[in-house]
Coordinates of C-alpha atoms in Angstrom, one line a residue:
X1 CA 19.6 137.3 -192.9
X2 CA 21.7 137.0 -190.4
X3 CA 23.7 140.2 -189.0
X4 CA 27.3 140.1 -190.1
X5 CA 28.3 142.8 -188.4
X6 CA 26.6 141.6 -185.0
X7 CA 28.2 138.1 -185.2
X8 CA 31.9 140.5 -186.0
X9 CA 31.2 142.4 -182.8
X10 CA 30.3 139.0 -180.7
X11 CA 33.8 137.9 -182.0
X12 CA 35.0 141.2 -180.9
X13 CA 34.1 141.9 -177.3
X14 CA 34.7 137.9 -177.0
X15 CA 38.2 138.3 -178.1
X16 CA 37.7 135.3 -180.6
X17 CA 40.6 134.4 -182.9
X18 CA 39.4 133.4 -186.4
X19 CA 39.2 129.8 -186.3
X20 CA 37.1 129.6 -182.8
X21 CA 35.4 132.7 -184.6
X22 CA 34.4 130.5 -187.8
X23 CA 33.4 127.5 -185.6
X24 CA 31.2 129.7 -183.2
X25 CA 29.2 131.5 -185.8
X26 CA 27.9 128.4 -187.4
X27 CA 26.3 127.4 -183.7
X28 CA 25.0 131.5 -183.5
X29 CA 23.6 131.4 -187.2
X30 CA 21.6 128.4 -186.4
X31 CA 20.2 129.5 -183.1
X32 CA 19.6 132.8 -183.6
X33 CA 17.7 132.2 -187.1
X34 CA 15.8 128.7 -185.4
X35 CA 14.9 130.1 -181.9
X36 CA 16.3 132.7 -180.0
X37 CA 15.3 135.8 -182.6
X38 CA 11.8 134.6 -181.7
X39 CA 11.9 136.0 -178.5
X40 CA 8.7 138.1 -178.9
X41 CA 9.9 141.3 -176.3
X42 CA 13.2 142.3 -178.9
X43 CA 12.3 145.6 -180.1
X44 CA 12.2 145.8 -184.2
X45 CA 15.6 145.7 -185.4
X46 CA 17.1 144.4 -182.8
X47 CA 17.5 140.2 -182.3
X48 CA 19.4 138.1 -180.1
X49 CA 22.8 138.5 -181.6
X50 CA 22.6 142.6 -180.8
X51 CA 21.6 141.8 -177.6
X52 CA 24.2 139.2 -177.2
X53 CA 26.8 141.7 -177.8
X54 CA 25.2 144.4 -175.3
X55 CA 24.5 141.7 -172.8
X56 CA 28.3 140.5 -173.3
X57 CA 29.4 143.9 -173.0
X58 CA 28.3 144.3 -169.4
X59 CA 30.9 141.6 -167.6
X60 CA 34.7 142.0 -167.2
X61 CA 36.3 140.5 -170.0
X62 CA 37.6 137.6 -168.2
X63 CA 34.0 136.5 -167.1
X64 CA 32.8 136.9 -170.6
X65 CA 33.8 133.3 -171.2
X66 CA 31.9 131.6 -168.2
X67 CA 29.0 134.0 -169.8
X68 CA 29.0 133.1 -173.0
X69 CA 29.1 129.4 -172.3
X70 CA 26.2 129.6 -170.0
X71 CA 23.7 130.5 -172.6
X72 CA 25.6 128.1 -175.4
X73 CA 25.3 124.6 -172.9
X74 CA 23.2 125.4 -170.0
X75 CA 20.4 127.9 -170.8
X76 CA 17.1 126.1 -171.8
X77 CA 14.7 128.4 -174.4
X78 CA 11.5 127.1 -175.5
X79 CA 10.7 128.1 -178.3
X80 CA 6.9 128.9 -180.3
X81 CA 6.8 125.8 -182.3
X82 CA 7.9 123.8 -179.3
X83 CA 5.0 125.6 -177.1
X84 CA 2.8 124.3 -180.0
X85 CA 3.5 121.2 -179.7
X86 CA 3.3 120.5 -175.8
X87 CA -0.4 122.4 -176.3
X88 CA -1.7 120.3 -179.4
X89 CA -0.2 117.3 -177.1
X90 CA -2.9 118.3 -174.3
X91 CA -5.8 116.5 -175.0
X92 CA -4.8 113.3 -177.3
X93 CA -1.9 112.8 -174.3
X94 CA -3.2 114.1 -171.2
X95 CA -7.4 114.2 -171.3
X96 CA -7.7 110.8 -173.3
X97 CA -6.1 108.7 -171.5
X98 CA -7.7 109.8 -168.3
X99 CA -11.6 110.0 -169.9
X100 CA -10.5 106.1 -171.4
X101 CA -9.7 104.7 -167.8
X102 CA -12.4 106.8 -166.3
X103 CA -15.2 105.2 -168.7
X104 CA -13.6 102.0 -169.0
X105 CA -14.1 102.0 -164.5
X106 CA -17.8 102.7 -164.9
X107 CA -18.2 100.2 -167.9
X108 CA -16.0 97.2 -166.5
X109 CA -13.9 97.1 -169.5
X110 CA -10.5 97.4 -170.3
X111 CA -9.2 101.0 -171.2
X112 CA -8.4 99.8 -174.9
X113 CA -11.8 98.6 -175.3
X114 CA -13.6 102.1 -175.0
X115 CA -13.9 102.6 -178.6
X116 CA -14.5 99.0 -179.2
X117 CA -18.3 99.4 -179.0
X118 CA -21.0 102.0 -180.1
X119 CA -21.9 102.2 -176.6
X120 CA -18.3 102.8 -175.1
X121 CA -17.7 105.2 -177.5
X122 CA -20.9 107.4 -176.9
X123 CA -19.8 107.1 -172.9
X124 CA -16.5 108.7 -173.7
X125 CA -18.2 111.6 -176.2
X126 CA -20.0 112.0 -173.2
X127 CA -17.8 112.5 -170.5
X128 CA -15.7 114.4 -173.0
X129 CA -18.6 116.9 -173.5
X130 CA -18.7 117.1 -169.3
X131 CA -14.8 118.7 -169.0
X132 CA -14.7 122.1 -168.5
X133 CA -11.0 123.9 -169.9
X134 CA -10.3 127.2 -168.1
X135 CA -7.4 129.4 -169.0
X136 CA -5.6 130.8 -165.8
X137 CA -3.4 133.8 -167.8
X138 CA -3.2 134.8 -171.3
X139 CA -0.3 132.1 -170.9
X140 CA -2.7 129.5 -171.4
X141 CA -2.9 129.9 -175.2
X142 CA -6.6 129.0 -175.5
X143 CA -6.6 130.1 -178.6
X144 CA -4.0 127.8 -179.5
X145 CA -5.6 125.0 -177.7
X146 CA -9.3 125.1 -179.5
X147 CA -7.5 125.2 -182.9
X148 CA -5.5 122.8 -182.3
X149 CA -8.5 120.6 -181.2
X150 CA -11.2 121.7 -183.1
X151 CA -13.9 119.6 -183.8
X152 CA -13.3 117.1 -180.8
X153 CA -14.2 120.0 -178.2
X154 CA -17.1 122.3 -177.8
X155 CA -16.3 126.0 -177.9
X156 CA -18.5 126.4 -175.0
X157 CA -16.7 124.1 -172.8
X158 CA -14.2 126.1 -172.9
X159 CA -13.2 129.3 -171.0
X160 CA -10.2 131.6 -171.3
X161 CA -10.3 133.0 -168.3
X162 CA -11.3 132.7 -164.8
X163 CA -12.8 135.5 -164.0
X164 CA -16.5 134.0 -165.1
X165 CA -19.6 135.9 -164.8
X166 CA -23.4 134.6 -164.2
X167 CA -24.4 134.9 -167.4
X168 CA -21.4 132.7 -169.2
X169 CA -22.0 130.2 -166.3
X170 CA -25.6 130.5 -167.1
X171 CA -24.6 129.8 -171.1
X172 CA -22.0 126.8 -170.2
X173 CA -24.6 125.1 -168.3
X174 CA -27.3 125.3 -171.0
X175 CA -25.4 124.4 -173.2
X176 CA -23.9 121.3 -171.8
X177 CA -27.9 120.3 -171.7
X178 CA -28.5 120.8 -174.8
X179 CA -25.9 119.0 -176.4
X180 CA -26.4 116.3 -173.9
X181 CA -30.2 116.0 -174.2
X182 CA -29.9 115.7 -170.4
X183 CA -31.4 118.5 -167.9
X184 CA -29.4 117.2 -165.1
X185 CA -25.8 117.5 -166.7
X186 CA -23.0 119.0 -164.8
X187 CA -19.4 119.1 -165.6
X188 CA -17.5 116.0 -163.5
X189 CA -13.6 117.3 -164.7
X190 CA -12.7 121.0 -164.8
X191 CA -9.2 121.7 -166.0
X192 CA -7.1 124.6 -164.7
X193 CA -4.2 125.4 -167.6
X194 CA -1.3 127.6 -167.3
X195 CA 1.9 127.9 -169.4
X196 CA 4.8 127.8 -166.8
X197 CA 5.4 127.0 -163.1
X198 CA 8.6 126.6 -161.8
X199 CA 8.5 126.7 -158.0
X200 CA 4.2 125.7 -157.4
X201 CA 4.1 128.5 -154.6
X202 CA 1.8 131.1 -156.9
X203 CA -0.9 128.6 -157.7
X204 CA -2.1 128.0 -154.0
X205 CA -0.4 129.2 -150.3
X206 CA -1.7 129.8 -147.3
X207 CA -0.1 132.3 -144.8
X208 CA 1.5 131.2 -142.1
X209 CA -0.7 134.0 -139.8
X210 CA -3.5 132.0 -140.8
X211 CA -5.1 134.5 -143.0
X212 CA -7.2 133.7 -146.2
X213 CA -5.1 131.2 -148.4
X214 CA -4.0 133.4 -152.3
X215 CA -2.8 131.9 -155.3
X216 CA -4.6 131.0 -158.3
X217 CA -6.6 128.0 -156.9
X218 CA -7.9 130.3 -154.2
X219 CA -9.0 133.0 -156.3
X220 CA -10.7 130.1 -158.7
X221 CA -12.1 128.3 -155.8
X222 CA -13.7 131.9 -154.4
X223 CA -15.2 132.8 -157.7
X224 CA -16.8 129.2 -158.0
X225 CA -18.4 129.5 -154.1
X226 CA -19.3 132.8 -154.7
X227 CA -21.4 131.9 -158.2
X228 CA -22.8 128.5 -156.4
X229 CA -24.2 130.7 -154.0
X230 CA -25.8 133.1 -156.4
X231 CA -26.6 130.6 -159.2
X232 CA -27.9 127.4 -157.4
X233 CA -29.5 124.7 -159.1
X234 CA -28.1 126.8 -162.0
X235 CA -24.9 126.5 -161.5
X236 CA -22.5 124.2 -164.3
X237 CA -19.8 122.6 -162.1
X238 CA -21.0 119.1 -159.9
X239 CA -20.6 118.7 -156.6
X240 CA -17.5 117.6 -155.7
X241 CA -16.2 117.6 -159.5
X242 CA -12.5 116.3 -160.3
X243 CA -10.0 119.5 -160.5
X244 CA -7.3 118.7 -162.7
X245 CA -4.1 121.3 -162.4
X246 CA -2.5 121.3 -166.0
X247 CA 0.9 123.5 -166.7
X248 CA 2.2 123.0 -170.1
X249 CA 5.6 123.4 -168.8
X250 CA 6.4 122.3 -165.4
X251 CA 9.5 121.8 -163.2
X252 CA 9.8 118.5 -161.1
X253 CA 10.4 121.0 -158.0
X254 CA 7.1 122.8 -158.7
X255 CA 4.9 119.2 -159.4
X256 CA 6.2 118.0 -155.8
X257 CA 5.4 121.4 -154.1
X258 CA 2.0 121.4 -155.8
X259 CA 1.1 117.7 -154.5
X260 CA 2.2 118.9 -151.1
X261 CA 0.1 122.2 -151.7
X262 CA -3.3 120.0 -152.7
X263 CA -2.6 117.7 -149.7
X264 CA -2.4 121.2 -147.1
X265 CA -5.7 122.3 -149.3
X266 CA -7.8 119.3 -148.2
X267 CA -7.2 120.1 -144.7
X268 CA -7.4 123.6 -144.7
X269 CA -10.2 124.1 -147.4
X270 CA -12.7 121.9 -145.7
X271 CA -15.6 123.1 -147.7
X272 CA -13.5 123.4 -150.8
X273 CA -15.7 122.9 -154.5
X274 CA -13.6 120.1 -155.7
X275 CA -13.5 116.6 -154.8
X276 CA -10.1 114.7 -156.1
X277 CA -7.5 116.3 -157.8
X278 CA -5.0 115.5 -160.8
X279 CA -1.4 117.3 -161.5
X280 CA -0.6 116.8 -165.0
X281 CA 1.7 118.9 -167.5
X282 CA 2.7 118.6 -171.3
X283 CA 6.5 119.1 -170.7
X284 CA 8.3 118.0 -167.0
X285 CA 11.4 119.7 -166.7
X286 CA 13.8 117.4 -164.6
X287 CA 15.9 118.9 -161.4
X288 CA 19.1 118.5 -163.2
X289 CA 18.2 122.0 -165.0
X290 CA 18.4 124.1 -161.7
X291 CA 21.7 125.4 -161.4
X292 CA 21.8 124.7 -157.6
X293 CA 19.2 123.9 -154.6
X294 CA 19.6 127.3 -152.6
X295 CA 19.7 126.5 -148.7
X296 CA 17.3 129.3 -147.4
X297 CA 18.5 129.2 -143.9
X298 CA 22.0 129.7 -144.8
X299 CA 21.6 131.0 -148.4
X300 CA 24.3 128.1 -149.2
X301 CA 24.0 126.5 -152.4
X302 CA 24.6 122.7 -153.7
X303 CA 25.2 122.8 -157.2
X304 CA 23.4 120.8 -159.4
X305 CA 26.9 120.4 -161.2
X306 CA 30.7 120.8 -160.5
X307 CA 30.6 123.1 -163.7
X308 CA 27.5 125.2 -162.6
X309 CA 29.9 126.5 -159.7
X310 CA 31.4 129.7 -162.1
X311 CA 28.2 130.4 -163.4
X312 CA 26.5 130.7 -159.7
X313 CA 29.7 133.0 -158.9
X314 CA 28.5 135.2 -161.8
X315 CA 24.9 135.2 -160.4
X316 CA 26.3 136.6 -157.0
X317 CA 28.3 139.0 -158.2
X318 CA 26.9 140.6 -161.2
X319 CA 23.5 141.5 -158.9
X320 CA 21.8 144.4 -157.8
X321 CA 19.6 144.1 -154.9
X322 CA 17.2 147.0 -155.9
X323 CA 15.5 144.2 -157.8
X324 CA 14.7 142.7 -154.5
X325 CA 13.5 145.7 -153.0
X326 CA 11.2 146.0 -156.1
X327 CA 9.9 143.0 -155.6
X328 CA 9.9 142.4 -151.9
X329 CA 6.5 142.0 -151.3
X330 CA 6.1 138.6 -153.5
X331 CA 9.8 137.4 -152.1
X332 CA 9.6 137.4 -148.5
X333 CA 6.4 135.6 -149.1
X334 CA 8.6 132.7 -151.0
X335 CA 11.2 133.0 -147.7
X336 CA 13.9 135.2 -149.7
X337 CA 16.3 137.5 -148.6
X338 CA 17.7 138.2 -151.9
X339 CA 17.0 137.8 -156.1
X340 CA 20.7 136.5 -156.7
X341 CA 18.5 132.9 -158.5
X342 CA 15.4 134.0 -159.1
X343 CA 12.0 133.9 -157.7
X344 CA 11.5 131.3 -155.0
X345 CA 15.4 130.7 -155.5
X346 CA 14.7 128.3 -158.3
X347 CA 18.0 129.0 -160.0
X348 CA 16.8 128.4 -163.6
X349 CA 18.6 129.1 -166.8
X350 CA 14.9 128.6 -168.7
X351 CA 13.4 131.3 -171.4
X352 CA 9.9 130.5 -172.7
X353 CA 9.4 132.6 -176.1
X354 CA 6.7 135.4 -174.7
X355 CA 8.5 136.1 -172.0
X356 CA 11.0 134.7 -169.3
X357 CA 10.2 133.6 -165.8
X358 CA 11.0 135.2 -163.0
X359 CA 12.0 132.0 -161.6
X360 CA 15.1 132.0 -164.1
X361 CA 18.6 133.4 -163.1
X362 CA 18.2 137.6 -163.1
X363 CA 21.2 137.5 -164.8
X364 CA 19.4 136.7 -168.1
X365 CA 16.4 139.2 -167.5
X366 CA 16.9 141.8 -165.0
X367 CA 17.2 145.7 -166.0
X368 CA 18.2 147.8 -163.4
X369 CA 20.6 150.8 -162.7
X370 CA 22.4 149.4 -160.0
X371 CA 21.5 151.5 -157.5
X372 CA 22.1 148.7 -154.7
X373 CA 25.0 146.6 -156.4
X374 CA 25.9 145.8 -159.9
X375 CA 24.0 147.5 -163.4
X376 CA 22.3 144.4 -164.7
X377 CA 21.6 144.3 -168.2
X378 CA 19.2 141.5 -169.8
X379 CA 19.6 139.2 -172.6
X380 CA 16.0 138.4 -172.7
X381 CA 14.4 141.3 -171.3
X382 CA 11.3 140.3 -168.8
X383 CA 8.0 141.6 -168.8
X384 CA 7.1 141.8 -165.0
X385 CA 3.5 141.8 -163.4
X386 CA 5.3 143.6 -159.9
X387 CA 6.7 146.8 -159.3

């Protein structure tokens, strides 16, 4: 049931008259009770409409408006069922259609014509049975993934996370030979997943002192050299094996960056595991969600929209730069100067149900004490990994 008295005190600090009062709480009873009480960090007892009111609380009453309006028409939360759905799209949308071309190439068919023929078919089993699924963060939702697709994947073709040790490499490869009846089988396609990426930077970046690249492919890439080395004619993965990079949910920013990224990794991982490479996701977010492009040079922003302009006003002044310092390491890394938009100065207004990117506007997650500026106060509080 929905909290009477919360939607009263919404209509309070808001300042609401009855009738805009009546017409608002239908839009907050529907939200609240379809997505936003989700939100899996509110502490028992307390949903979205109590920390509206807190959240509301926090800004002069004559930004309240701009504030409220953000999160009814701009702010993008995706919610579990939606999550869901973008996973259980994975391999009937994203997988299959690659295996079908990919068989259909080394048969000389056409792609429709893969399941066509006994033999076709087998040949796509086959090179099904040779993809390798590995988790990158408990983000990945593995678990959600094999359900999802039980019955069409092996359990032991799939990993759900990357840090693998010799005896599960061991375990993967044997496997793969037994059920292929084949003592030479490899895996061809390994698949990296990951919930979320918004800017591309985390998953691979190499420093411009020329140091030892970091990111996620890097650490993947050093675990797999590392076990080749130990394991030999042991080890799972084939030469030069197709890397795909999967995010359920991607930005259009962050797809780009990670083309660019894969391009730099050919040059500057010369004896790199992988041959080609694929960047796929469930859900691509277009650019129009940013609020603005942030200028890093000049810290200048070019709204995304003429409307977006008192929202980025709030962003800049309702900011504490403490959160920076906590997290300076990982931002001067990015290029930033400050955390006014978010990590990598993305400028997002997106919550995803377990937690909310860093990416997004600290306006919506940040809890500080204002030591450096402004006492921020989240509406979806954020779990961070730094400081």
């Amino acid at each position: 049931m929905i909290n009477v008295l919360a939607l009263n005190l919404v209509a309070k600090v808001m300042n609401w008259d009855n009738e805009t009062a009546t017409e608002e709480y239908a839009w907050l009873r529907l939200m609240s009770s379809m997505k936003y009480d989700g939100y899996s960090d509110f502490r028992a007892g307390i949903r979205f409409l109590e920390n509206l009111v807190s959240w509301l609380r926090h800004f002069d009453p004559d930004d309240r408006p701009t504030a409220y309006k953000f999160v009814k028409t701009r702010m993008v939360y995706i919610s579990t069922l939606e999550m869901q759905r973008v996973i259980e799209t994975f391999l009937p949308e994203i997988v299959t259609p690659y295996l079908r071309r990919s068989v259909a190439a080394d048969l000389n068919i056409k792609p429709f014509e893969v399941w066509k023929t006994v033999e076709a078919a087998d040949a796509f089993r086959d090179r099904l049975r040779r993809c390798l699924f590995v988790g990158l963060s408990d983000g990945s939702r593995i678990d959600v993934m094999r359900r999802a697709n039980a019955g069409r994947m092996s359990q032991e073709q799939v990993v759900p996370m990357m840090n693998v040790d010799d005896d599960k490499w061991k375990s993967l490869a044997k496997d793969l030979k037994d059920d292929l009846k084949d003592e030479t089988a490899r895996f061809q396609d390994v698949y990296l997943i990951d919930d979320f990426t918004a800017s591309g930077t985390t998953f691979i970046r190499f420093p411009t002192d020329g140091g030892s690249p970091k990111g996620k492919l890097a650490k993947f890439e050093d675990i797999v050299q590392a076990a080749k080395d130990r394991l030999g004619e042991s080890f799972p993965l084939a030469d030069g094996y197709t890397l795909h990079i999967h995010h359920y949910v991607s930005t259009a920013q962050a797809h780009l960056a990670l083309e660019g990224r894969i391009v730099e990794a050919d040059v500057k991982l010369p004896s790199k595991s992988f041959g080609a490479s694929a960047i796929t996701e469930g859900l691509l977010l277009p650019d129009a969600i940013r609020l603005a492009t942030i200028d890093k040079a000049t810290r200048n922003a070019t709204l995304t929209s003429p409307s977006d302009g008192p929202i980025l006003d709030l962003c800049e002044r309702y900011y504490d730069h403490a959160l920076f310092h906590r997290l300076e390491k990982h931002c001067r890394e990015a290029g930033q100067t400050d955390m006014k938009y978010g990590y990598a100065d993305c400028a997002l207004p997106v919550i995803l149900e377990h937690n909310t990117p860093n990416n997004s506007v600290p306006m919506l997650w940040a809890e500080t004490n204002g030591t450096l500026g402004t006492k921020m106060h989240s509406l979806f509080f954020r779990r961070d990994r730094h400081g």
